[in-house]
CSV table of C-alpha atoms in Angstrom, one decimal:
chain,number,residue,atom,x,y,z
A,1,MET,CA,67.4,-27.4,-2.9
A,2,ASN,CA,66.6,-27.1,0.8
A,3,SER,CA,66.3,-23.3,0.4
A,4,LEU,CA,63.9,-23.6,-2.5
A,5,PHE,CA,61.8,-26.1,-0.5
A,6,LEU,CA,61.6,-23.8,2.4
A,7,TYR,CA,60.6,-20.9,0.2
A,8,VAL,CA,57.8,-22.8,-1.4
A,9,LEU,CA,56.6,-24.0,2.0
A,10,PHE,CA,56.6,-20.4,3.3
A,11,PHE,CA,54.7,-19.2,0.2
A,12,LEU,CA,52.0,-21.9,0.6
A,13,SER,CA,51.6,-21.2,4.3
A,14,VAL,CA,51.1,-17.5,3.6
A,15,PHE,CA,48.7,-18.3,0.8
A,16,ASN,CA,46.7,-20.8,3.0
A,17,CYS,CA,46.6,-18.3,5.8
A,18,ASP,CA,45.1,-15.7,3.5
A,19,ASN,CA,42.5,-18.1,2.3
A,20,VAL,CA,41.6,-19.0,5.9
A,21,LYS,CA,41.3,-15.3,6.7
A,22,LYS,CA,39.1,-14.8,3.7
A,23,SER,CA,37.0,-17.8,4.7
A,24,ILE,CA,36.6,-16.6,8.3
A,25,THR,CA,35.7,-13.1,7.0
A,26,ASN,CA,33.1,-14.5,4.6
A,27,ASN,CA,31.6,-16.7,7.3
A,28,LEU,CA,31.3,-13.8,9.7
A,29,GLU,CA,29.6,-11.7,7.0
A,30,ASP,CA,27.2,-14.6,6.4
A,31,GLU,CA,26.4,-14.8,10.1
A,32,LYS,CA,25.8,-11.0,10.2
A,33,ILE,CA,23.3,-11.4,7.3
A,34,MET,CA,21.5,-14.3,9.1
A,35,ILE,CA,21.4,-12.3,12.3
A,36,ASN,CA,20.0,-9.2,10.5
A,37,LYS,CA,17.4,-11.4,8.9
A,38,GLN,CA,16.4,-12.9,12.2
A,39,LYS,CA,16.0,-9.4,13.6
A,40,THR,CA,13.8,-8.3,10.7
A,41,VAL,CA,10.3,-7.5,11.9
A,42,ALA,CA,7.3,-6.6,9.7
A,43,ASP,CA,4.1,-5.1,10.8
A,44,GLY,CA,0.9,-6.6,9.4
A,45,PHE,CA,-2.0,-8.9,10.0
A,46,LEU,CA,-2.3,-12.6,10.6
A,47,PHE,CA,-5.1,-14.5,9.0
A,48,VAL,CA,-6.1,-17.8,10.7
A,49,GLU,CA,-8.0,-20.5,8.8
A,50,ILE,CA,-10.4,-21.1,11.6
A,51,ALA,CA,-12.7,-23.2,9.4
A,52,GLU,CA,-9.9,-25.7,8.9
A,53,VAL,CA,-9.5,-26.0,12.7
A,54,TYR,CA,-13.2,-26.4,13.2
A,55,HIS,CA,-14.2,-28.7,10.4
A,56,ARG,CA,-11.0,-30.8,10.0
A,57,ASN,CA,-9.9,-31.5,13.6
A,58,GLY,CA,-7.2,-28.9,13.5
A,59,GLN,CA,-5.4,-27.1,16.3
A,60,ILE,CA,-3.8,-23.8,16.8
A,61,VAL,CA,-2.2,-22.5,20.1
A,62,PHE,CA,-1.4,-19.0,21.3
A,63,LEU,CA,1.4,-18.6,23.8
A,64,ASP,CA,1.9,-15.8,26.4
A,65,LYS,CA,5.2,-14.0,27.0
A,66,LYS,CA,6.4,-16.9,29.0
A,67,LYS,CA,5.7,-19.2,26.1
A,68,GLU,CA,3.0,-20.9,28.1
A,69,GLU,CA,-0.2,-22.1,26.2
A,70,LYS,CA,-3.0,-19.7,27.0
A,71,ILE,CA,-5.5,-19.8,24.2
A,72,ILE,CA,-6.1,-23.1,22.4
A,73,PHE,CA,-8.3,-23.7,19.4
A,74,LYS,CA,-8.7,-27.5,18.9
A,75,ASP,CA,-11.4,-29.2,16.9
A,76,LYS,CA,-14.7,-27.5,17.7
A,77,LEU,CA,-13.5,-26.1,21.0
A,78,VAL,CA,-11.6,-23.0,22.2
A,79,SER,CA,-9.9,-23.0,25.7
A,80,ILE,CA,-9.5,-19.6,27.3
A,81,ASN,CA,-8.3,-19.2,30.8
A,82,ASN,CA,-9.0,-22.9,31.4
A,83,ARG,CA,-12.6,-22.5,30.2
A,84,ASP,CA,-13.9,-24.4,27.2
A,85,PHE,CA,-16.3,-23.0,24.6
A,86,GLU,CA,-17.8,-24.3,21.4
A,87,ILE,CA,-16.2,-22.2,18.8
A,88,ILE,CA,-19.2,-21.2,16.7
A,89,ASN,CA,-22.3,-22.0,18.8
A,90,GLU,CA,-21.0,-20.4,22.0
A,91,GLU,CA,-19.2,-17.5,20.4
A,92,HIS,CA,-21.5,-15.1,22.2
A,93,LEU,CA,-20.2,-16.4,25.5
A,94,TYR,CA,-16.5,-15.8,24.9
A,95,LYS,CA,-16.2,-13.1,22.2
A,96,ASN,CA,-15.3,-10.5,24.8
A,97,LEU,CA,-12.4,-12.6,25.9
A,98,ILE,CA,-10.8,-12.7,22.4
A,99,LYS,CA,-10.9,-9.2,20.9
A,100,VAL,CA,-8.9,-9.0,17.8
A,101,GLU,CA,-9.0,-7.2,14.4
A,102,ALA,CA,-11.8,-9.4,13.1
A,103,PHE,CA,-13.4,-12.5,14.5
A,104,ASN,CA,-16.4,-14.4,13.0
A,105,PRO,CA,-15.7,-18.1,13.0
A,106,GLU,CA,-19.0,-19.0,11.3
A,107,TYR,CA,-17.7,-17.1,8.2
A,108,ASP,CA,-14.1,-18.3,8.5
A,109,LEU,CA,-13.0,-14.8,9.7
A,110,PHE,CA,-10.1,-14.6,12.2
A,111,ILE,CA,-7.7,-11.8,11.7
A,112,LEU,CA,-5.1,-10.4,14.2
A,113,ARG,CA,-2.8,-7.5,14.2
A,114,ALA,CA,0.7,-9.1,14.0
A,115,LYS,CA,4.4,-8.7,13.6
A,116,SER,CA,6.3,-11.2,11.6
A,117,ILE,CA,9.6,-12.3,13.2
A,118,ASN,CA,11.6,-14.1,10.5
A,119,ASN,CA,8.7,-16.5,9.7
A,120,ASP,CA,9.4,-18.6,12.8
A,121,PHE,CA,7.1,-16.8,15.3
A,122,TYR,CA,4.4,-14.2,15.0
A,123,GLU,CA,3.7,-11.7,17.7
A,124,VAL,CA,-0.1,-11.0,17.7
A,125,LEU,CA,-2.5,-8.8,19.7
A,126,ILE,CA,-5.4,-10.3,21.6
A,127,ASN,CA,-7.3,-8.0,24.0
A,128,ASN,CA,-4.4,-5.5,23.4
A,129,GLU,CA,-2.0,-8.0,25.0
A,130,LYS,CA,1.0,-9.7,23.2
A,131,TYR,CA,0.8,-13.4,22.3
A,132,PHE,CA,2.9,-15.6,20.1
A,133,ILE,CA,2.2,-18.2,17.6
A,134,ASN,CA,4.6,-20.7,16.0
A,135,GLY,CA,4.7,-19.8,12.3
A,136,LYS,CA,6.4,-23.0,11.2
A,137,LYS,CA,4.2,-25.3,13.2
A,138,TYR,CA,1.0,-23.8,11.9
A,139,LYS,CA,2.1,-22.8,8.4
A,140,ASP,CA,-0.9,-24.5,6.8
A,141,LEU,CA,-3.4,-22.7,9.0
A,142,ILE,CA,-2.1,-19.1,9.0
A,143,LEU,CA,-1.3,-16.4,6.4
A,144,PHE,CA,0.7,-13.2,7.1
A,145,LYS,CA,-0.1,-10.1,5.2
A,146,THR,CA,1.7,-6.8,5.3
A,147,GLU,CA,-0.4,-3.7,5.9
A,148,GLU,CA,-0.2,-3.0,2.1
A,149,GLN,CA,-1.4,-6.5,1.2
A,150,PHE,CA,-4.1,-6.3,3.9
A,151,VAL,CA,-5.5,-3.1,2.3
A,152,LEU,CA,-5.2,-4.3,-1.3
A,153,ASP,CA,-7.0,-7.6,-0.6
A,154,ALA,CA,-9.9,-6.0,1.3
A,155,TYR,CA,-12.9,-3.9,0.5
A,156,PRO,CA,-12.4,-0.1,1.3
A,157,ASN,CA,-15.4,1.6,3.0
A,158,LEU,CA,-15.3,5.3,2.3
A,159,THR,CA,-16.4,7.9,4.9
A,160,GLU,CA,-16.4,11.7,5.2
A,161,LYS,CA,-13.0,11.5,6.8
A,162,THR,CA,-11.7,9.4,3.9
A,163,PRO,CA,-13.5,10.5,0.7
A,164,LEU,CA,-12.8,9.6,-2.8
A,165,ARG,CA,-10.5,12.1,-4.6
A,166,ALA,CA,-9.5,12.6,-8.2
A,167,THR,CA,-5.8,12.5,-7.5
A,168,PRO,CA,-3.7,11.3,-4.5
A,169,ASN,CA,-3.6,14.6,-2.8
A,170,ASP,CA,-5.4,16.0,0.3
A,171,SER,CA,-6.5,19.1,-1.6
A,172,ALA,CA,-7.7,17.2,-4.7
A,173,GLU,CA,-11.3,17.4,-5.9
A,174,ILE,CA,-13.7,15.1,-4.1
A,175,ILE,CA,-15.7,12.9,-6.5
A,176,LYS,CA,-19.4,13.4,-6.1
A,177,GLY,CA,-21.6,10.5,-5.0
A,178,TYR,CA,-18.7,8.4,-3.8
A,179,ALA,CA,-20.5,7.2,-0.7
A,180,GLU,CA,-23.2,5.5,-2.7
A,181,LEU,CA,-20.9,2.9,-4.2
A,182,SER,CA,-18.8,-0.2,-3.2
A,183,TYR,CA,-15.2,-0.4,-4.2
A,184,VAL,CA,-12.3,-2.7,-4.8
A,185,SER,CA,-8.6,-1.8,-4.4
A,186,VAL,CA,-6.4,-1.3,-7.4
A,187,GLU,CA,-3.0,-0.2,-6.3
A,188,ILE,CA,-1.1,1.7,-3.5
A,189,LYS,CA,1.0,4.8,-3.9
A,190,GLY,CA,2.5,5.8,-0.6
A,191,ASP,CA,-0.3,6.6,1.8
A,192,TRP,CA,-2.9,6.6,-1.0
A,193,LEU,CA,-5.0,3.8,-2.4
A,194,LYS,CA,-6.4,3.8,-5.9
A,195,ILE,CA,-9.8,2.2,-6.0
A,196,LYS,CA,-12.6,1.6,-8.5
A,197,ASP,CA,-16.3,0.9,-8.1
A,198,ASP,CA,-17.2,-2.8,-7.7
A,199,LYS,CA,-19.2,-4.2,-10.6
A,200,ASP,CA,-19.9,-7.5,-8.8
A,201,CYS,CA,-21.0,-5.9,-5.5
A,202,TYR,CA,-23.1,-2.8,-5.5
A,203,SER,CA,-25.7,-1.1,-3.3
A,204,GLY,CA,-28.2,0.0,-5.9
A,205,PRO,CA,-30.3,-2.1,-8.4
A,206,PHE,CA,-27.6,-2.0,-11.0
A,207,PRO,CA,-23.8,-1.3,-11.1
A,208,SER,CA,-22.5,2.0,-12.4
A,209,LYS,CA,-22.5,2.1,-16.2
A,210,THR,CA,-19.2,3.9,-16.2
A,211,ASP,CA,-16.0,3.2,-14.2
A,212,ILE,CA,-15.7,5.3,-11.1
A,213,ILE,CA,-12.0,5.6,-10.3
A,214,GLY,CA,-10.2,7.6,-7.7
A,215,TRP,CA,-7.9,7.8,-4.7
A,216,VAL,CA,-8.5,7.5,-1.0
A,217,LYS,CA,-6.0,8.1,1.8
A,218,TRP,CA,-5.6,4.8,3.6
A,219,ARG,CA,-2.7,5.7,6.0
A,220,GLU,CA,-1.7,8.8,7.9
A,221,ASN,CA,1.3,9.2,10.2
A,222,GLY,CA,2.0,5.4,9.8
A,223,ARG,CA,-1.5,4.5,11.0
A,224,ILE,CA,-4.3,2.9,9.0
A,225,ILE,CA,-7.2,5.3,8.9
A,226,LEU,CA,-9.4,3.7,6.2
A,227,ASP,CA,-12.3,1.6,7.3
A,228,ILE,CA,-11.5,-1.9,5.9
A,229,ARG,CA,-14.2,-4.5,5.2
A,230,HIS,CA,-13.4,-8.2,4.6
A,231,ARG,CA,-16.6,-9.0,2.8
A,232,CYS,CA,-18.5,-7.3,0.1
């Protein structure tokens, strides 16, 4: 009886040990996954709802590398280098101090090149210097878009360097009269963007009677080369 009891006890101890090992292994794998997620960085653009700050007594703060507050938008004022400016009426006095991708607070336009760091913090460029913003704290005032989303949601402006082509190929036929039209984005295929003429926003007296559809190269060597407009 004692031998049987010891055998069962030994078997249970071995079984429990295996379970503990499996549990530890699973926990370590979970931790690795979490760490990898935390290290995930995505390039894109950060859109700031500057109108919400200005008209609804909001606040948004940009931190320097030491995590010290450097640029503060609060209510109707912006503080830069300990100098205060009225956000809209005095934009001409401080616009050279806050060079970003796009900034026109009167039209609720404030866009910064950014890197998303696991949705907790965003690294942004202001005057070609790195700043940081707390993504959780200001989640109701900011929106991150990947480069693809940024291009798809905007208005492509075509030039001689980025003409409209019949197919997504550098040697494809260039569609005549492409520069006379306005466009909206349709889909992305690698470095190429499919677009069509905009029936709601056009340069002439009337929109085109037929659909003008083609492809334009929006990215080359990992860099955006297409002129992007944020308003029609």
